[in-house]
PDB file of C-alpha atoms in Angstrom:
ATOM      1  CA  UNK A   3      16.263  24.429   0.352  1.00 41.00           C
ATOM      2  CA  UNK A   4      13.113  23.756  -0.846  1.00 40.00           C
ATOM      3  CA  UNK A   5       9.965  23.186   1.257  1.00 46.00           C
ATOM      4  CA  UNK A   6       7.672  20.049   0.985  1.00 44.00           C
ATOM      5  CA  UNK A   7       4.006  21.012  -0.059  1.00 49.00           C
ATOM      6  CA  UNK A   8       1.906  17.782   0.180  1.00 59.00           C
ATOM      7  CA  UNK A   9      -1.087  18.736  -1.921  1.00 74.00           C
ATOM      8  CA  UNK A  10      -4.479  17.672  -1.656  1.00 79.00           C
ATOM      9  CA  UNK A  11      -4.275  15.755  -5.094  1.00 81.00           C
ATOM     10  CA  UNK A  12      -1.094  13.667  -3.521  1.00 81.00           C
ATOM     11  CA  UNK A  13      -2.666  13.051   0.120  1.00 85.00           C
ATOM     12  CA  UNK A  14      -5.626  11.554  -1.549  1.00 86.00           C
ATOM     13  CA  UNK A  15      -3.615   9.231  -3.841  1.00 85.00           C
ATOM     14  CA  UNK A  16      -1.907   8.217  -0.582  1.00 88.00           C
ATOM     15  CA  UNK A  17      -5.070   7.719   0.633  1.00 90.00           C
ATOM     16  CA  UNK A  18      -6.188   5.873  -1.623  1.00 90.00           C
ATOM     17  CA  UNK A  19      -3.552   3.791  -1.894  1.00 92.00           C
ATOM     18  CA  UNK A  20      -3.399   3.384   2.033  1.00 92.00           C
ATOM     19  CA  UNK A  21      -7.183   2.418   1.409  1.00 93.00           C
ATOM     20  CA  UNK A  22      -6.437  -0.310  -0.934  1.00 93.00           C
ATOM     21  CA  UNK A  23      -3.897  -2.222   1.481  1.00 93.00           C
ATOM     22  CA  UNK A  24      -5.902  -2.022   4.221  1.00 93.00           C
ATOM     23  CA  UNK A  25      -8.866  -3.622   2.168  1.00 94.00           C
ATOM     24  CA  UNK A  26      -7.038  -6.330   1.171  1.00 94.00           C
ATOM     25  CA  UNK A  27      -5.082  -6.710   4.565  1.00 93.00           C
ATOM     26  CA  UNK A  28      -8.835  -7.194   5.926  1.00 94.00           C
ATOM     27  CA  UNK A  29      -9.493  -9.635   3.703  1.00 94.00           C
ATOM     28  CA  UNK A  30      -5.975 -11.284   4.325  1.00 94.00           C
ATOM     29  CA  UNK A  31      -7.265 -11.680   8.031  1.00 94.00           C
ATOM     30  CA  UNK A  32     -10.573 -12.695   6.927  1.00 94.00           C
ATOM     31  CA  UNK A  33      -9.000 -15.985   4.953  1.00 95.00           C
ATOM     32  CA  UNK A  34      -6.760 -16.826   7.813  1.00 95.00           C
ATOM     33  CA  UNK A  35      -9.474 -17.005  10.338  1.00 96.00           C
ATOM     34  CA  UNK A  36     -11.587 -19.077   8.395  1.00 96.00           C
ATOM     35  CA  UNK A  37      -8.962 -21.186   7.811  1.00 96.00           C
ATOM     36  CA  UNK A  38      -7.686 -21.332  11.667  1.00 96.00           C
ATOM     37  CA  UNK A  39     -11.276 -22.056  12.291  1.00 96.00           C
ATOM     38  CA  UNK A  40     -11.571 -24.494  10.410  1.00 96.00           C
ATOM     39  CA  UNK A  41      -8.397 -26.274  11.756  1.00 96.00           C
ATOM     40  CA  UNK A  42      -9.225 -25.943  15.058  1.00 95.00           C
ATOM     41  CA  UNK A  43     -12.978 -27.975  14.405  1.00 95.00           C
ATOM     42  CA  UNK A  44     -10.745 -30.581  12.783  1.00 95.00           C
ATOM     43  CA  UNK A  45      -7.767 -30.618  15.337  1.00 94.00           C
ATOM     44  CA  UNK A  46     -11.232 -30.674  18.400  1.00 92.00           C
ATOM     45  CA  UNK A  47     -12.732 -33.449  16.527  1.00 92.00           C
ATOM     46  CA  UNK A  48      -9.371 -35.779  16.517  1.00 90.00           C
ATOM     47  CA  UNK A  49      -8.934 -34.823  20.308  1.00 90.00           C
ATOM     48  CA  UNK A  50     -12.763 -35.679  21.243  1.00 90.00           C
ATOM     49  CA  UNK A  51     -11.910 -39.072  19.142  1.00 90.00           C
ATOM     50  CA  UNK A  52      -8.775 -39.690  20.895  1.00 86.00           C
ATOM     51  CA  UNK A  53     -10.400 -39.392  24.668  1.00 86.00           C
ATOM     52  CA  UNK A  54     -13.014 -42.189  23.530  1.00 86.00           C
ATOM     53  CA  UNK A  55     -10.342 -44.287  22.161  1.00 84.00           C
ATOM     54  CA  UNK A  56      -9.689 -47.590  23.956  1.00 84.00           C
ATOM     55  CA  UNK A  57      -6.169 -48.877  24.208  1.00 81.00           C
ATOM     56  CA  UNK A  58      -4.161 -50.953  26.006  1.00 83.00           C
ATOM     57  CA  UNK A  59      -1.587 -50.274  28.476  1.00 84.00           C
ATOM     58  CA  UNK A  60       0.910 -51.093  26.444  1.00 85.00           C
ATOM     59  CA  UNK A  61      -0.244 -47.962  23.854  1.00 82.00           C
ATOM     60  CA  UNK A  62      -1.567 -45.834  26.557  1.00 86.00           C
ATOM     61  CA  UNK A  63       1.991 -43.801  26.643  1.00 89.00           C
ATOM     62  CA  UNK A  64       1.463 -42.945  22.655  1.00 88.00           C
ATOM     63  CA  UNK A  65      -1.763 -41.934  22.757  1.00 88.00           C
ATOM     64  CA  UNK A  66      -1.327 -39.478  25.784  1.00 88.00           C
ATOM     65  CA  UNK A  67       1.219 -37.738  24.239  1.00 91.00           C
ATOM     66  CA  UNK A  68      -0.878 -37.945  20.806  1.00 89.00           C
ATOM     67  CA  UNK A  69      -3.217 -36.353  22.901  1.00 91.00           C
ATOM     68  CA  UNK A  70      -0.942 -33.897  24.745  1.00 92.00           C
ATOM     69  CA  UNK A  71       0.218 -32.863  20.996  1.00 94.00           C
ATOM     70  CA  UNK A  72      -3.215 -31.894  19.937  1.00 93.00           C
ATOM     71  CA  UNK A  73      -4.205 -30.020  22.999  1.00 94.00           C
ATOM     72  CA  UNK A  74      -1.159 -27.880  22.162  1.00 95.00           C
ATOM     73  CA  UNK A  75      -1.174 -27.265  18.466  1.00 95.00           C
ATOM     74  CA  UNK A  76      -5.427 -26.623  19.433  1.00 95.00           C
ATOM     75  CA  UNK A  77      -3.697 -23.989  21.735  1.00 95.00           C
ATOM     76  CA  UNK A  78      -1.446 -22.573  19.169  1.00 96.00           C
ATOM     77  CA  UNK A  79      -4.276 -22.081  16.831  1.00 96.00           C
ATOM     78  CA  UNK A  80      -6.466 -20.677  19.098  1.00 96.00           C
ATOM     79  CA  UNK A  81      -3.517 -17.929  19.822  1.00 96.00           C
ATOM     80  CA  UNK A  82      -3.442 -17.540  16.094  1.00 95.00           C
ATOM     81  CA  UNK A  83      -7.138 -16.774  15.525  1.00 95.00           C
ATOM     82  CA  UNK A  84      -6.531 -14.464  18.613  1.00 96.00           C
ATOM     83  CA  UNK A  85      -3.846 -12.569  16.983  1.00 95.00           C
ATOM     84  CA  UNK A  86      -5.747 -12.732  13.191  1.00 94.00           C
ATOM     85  CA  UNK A  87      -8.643 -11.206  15.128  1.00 95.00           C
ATOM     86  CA  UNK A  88      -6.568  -8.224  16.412  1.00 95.00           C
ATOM     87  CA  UNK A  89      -5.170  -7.606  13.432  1.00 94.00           C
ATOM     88  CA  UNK A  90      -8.094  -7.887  11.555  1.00 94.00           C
ATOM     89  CA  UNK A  91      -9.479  -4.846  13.766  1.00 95.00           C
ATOM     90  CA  UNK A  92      -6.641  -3.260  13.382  1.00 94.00           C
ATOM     91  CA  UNK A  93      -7.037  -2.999   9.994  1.00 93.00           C
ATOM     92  CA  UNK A  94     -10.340  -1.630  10.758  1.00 94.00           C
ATOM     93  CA  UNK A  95      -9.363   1.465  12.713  1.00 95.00           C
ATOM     94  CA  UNK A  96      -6.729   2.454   9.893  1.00 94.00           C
ATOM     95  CA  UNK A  97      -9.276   2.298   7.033  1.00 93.00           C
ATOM     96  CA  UNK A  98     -11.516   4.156   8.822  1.00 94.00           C
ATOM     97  CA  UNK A  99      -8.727   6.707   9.681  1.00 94.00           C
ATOM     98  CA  UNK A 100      -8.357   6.537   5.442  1.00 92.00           C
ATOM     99  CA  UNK A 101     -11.937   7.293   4.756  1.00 92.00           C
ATOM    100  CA  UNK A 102     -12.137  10.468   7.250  1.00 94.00           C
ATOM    101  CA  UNK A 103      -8.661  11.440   5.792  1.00 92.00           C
ATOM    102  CA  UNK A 104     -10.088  11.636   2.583  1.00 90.00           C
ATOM    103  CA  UNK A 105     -13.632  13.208   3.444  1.00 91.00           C
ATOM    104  CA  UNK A 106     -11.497  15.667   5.167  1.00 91.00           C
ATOM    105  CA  UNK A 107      -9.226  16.386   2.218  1.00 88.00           C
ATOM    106  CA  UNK A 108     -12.391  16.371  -0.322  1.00 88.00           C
ATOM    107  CA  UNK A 109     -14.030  19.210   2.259  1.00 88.00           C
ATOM    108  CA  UNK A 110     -11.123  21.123   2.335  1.00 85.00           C
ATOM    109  CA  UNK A 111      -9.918  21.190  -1.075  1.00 80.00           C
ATOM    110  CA  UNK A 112     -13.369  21.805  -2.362  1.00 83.00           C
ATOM    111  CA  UNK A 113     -12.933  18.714  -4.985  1.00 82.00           C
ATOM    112  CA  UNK A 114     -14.951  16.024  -5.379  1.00 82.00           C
ATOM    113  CA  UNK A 115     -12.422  13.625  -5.835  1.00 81.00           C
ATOM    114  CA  UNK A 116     -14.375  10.487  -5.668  1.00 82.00           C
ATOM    115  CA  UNK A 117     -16.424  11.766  -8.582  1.00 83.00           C
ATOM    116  CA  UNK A 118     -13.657  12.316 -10.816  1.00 79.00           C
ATOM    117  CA  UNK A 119     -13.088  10.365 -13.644  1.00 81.00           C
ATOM    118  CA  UNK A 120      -9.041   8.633 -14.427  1.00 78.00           C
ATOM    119  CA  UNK A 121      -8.772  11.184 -16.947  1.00 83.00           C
ATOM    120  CA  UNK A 122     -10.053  14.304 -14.915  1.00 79.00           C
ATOM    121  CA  UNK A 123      -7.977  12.952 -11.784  1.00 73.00           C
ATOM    122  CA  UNK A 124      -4.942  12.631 -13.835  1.00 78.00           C
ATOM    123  CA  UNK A 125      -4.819  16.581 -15.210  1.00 77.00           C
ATOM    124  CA  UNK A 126      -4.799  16.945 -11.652  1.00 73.00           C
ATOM    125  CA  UNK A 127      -1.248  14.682 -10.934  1.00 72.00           C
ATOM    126  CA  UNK A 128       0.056  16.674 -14.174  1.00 70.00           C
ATOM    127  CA  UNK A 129      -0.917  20.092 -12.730  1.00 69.00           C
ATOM    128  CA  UNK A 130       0.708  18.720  -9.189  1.00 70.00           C
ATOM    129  CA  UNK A 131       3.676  17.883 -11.526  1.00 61.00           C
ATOM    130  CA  UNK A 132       4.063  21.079 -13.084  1.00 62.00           C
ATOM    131  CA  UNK A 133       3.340  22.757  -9.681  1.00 62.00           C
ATOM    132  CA  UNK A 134       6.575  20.265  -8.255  1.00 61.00           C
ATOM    133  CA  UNK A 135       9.056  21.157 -11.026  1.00 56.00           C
ATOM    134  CA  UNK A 136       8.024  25.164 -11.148  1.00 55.00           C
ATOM    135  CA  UNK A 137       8.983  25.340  -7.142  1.00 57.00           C
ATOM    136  CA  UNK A 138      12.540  23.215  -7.676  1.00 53.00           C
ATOM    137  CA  UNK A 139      12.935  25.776 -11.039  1.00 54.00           C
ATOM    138  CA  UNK A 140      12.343  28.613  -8.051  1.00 54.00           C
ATOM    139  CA  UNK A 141      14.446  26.884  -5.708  1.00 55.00           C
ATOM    140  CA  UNK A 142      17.780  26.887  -7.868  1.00 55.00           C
ATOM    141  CA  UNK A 143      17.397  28.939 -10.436  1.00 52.00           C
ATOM    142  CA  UNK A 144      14.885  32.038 -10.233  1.00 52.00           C
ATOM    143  CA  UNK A 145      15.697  32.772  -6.547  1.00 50.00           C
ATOM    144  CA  UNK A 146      19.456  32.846  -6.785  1.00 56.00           C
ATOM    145  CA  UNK A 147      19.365  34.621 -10.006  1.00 58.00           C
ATOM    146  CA  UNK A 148      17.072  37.305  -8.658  1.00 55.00           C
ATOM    147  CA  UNK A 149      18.309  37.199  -4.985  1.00 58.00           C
ATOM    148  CA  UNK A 150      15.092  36.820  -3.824  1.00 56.00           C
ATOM    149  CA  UNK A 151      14.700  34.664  -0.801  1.00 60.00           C
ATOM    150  CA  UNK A 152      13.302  31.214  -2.287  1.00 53.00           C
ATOM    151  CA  UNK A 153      10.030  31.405   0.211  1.00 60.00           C
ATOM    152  CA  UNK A 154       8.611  34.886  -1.517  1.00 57.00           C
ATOM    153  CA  UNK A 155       8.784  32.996  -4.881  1.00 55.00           C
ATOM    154  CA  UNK A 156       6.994  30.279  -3.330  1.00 55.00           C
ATOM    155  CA  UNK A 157       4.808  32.289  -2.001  1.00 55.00           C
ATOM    156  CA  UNK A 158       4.059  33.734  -5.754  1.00 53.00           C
ATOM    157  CA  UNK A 159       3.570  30.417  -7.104  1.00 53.00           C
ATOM    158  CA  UNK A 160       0.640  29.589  -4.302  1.00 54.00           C
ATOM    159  CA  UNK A 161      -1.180  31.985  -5.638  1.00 50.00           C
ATOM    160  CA  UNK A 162      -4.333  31.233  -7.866  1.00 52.00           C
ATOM    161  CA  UNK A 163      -3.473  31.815 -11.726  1.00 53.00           C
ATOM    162  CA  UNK A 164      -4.741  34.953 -12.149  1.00 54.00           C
ATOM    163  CA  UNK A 165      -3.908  36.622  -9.354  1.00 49.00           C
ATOM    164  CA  UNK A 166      -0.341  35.426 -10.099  1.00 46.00           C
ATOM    165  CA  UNK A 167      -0.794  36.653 -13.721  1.00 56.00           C
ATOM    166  CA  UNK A 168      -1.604  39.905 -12.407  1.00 53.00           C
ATOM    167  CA  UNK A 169       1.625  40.682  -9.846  1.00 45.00           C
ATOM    168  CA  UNK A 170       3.913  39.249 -12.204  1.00 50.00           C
ATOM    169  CA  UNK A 171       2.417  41.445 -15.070  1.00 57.00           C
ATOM    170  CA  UNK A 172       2.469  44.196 -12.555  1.00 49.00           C
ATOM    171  CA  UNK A 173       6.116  44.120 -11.544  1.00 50.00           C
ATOM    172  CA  UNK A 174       6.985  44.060 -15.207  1.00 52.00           C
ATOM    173  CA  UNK A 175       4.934  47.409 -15.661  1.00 53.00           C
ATOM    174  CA  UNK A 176       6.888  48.659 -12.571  1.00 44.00           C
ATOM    175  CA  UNK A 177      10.681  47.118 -13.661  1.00 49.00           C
ATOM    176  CA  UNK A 178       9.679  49.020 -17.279  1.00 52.00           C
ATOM    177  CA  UNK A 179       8.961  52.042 -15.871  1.00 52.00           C
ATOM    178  CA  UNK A 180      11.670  52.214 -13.286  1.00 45.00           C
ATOM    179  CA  UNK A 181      14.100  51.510 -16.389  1.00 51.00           C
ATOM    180  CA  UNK A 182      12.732  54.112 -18.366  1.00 56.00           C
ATOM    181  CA  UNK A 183      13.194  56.377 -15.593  1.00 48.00           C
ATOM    182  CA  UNK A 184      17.062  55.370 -15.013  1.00 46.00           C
ATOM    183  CA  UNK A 185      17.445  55.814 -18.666  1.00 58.00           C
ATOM    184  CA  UNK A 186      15.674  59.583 -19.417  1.00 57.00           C
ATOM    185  CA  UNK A 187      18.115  60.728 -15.929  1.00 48.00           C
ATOM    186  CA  UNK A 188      20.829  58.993 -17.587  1.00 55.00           C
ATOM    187  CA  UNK A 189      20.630  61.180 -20.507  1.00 60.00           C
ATOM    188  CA  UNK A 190      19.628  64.413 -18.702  1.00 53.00           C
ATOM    189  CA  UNK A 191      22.926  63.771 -16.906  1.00 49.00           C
ATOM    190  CA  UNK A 192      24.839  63.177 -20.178  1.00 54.00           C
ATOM    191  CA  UNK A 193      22.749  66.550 -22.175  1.00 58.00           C
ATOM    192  CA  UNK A 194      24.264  68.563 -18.811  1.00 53.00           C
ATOM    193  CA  UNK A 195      27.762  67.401 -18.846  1.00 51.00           C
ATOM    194  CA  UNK A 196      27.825  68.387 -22.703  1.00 55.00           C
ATOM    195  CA  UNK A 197      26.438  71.638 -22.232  1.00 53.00           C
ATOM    196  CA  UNK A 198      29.010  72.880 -19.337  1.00 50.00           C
ATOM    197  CA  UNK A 199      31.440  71.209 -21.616  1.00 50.00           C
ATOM    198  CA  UNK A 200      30.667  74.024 -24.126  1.00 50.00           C
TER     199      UNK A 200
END
């Protein structure tokens, strides 16, 4: 079975991507408590009317439930700002988790990703591709063909470029060489078995 390799290029598109939600989750929280704020200075202002109200005892059961009604929903949207507030910071902690992600993947991959343009960023996803599809070639085909454990190939395609370049044109030199050997002992073997014929 293949191995999962997130690579630098993918964890900062997650990033990135993680970054974007979280921006416009803050933002989210930052419309709902203005409007829950703004409720609540209505919803105080019809409960500071209703205290000076005058009315008669024949009304006074209404309006202290009217009132009762108010001091709860004022209580409900005060939980709500509550809640908006937490979530808001929240929101907060994970984008800043996003932002040290990144710096962290930008220090350790050595590539200034932020300073990339689309274009430059996406030979990057295409060599990520390419990377993707080479190790799920290695996975069922070249390793089960060869009978070479699927990690060593792995291993081969980890490697920078040229230093891959290099082993693979290495073991070719050594595969040539070993067949040439098989084949001169092959006919040695064959010259001998004629000649004790005679």
């Amino acid at each position: 079975m293949i191995r999962s390799h997130p690579t630098s290029v993918g964890r900062y598109r997650f990033c990135c991507l993680q970054i974007r939600d979280r921006r416009a989750a803050l933002k989210a929280h930052e419309f709902s408590q203005q409007k829950i704020s703004a409720q609540l200075q209505i919803k105080a202002a019809f409960r500071q009317r209703k205290k000076t109200e005058s009315v008669s005892e024949h009304d006074r059961a209404v309006h202290d439930a009217e009132l009762t009604l108010l001091e709860i929903e004022i209580e409900e949207l005060e939980h709500g700002l509550r809640e908006a507030q937490d979530l808001e910071a929240d929101a907060i902690r994970e984008l800043q988790v996003c932002e040290d992600a990144i710096e962290e993947i930008v220090t350790g991959s050595g590539i200034p990703f932020p300073e990339l343009s689309e274009a430059e960023f996406q030979v990057l996803m295409d060599a990520e591709y390419q990377q993707k599809q080479a190790r799920w070639v290695a996975a069922g085909i070249v390793a089960p063909r060869l009978g070479v454990p699927v990690d060593r190939i792995e291993a081969l395609l980890e490697m920078p470029s040229d230093e891959r370049q290099r082993i693979l044109q290495l073991s070719h030199e050594i595969r040539y060489s070993f067949e040439s050997d098989v084949q001169q002992v092959t006919r040695g073997i064959e010259q001998e078995a004629i000649g004790g014929a005679d």
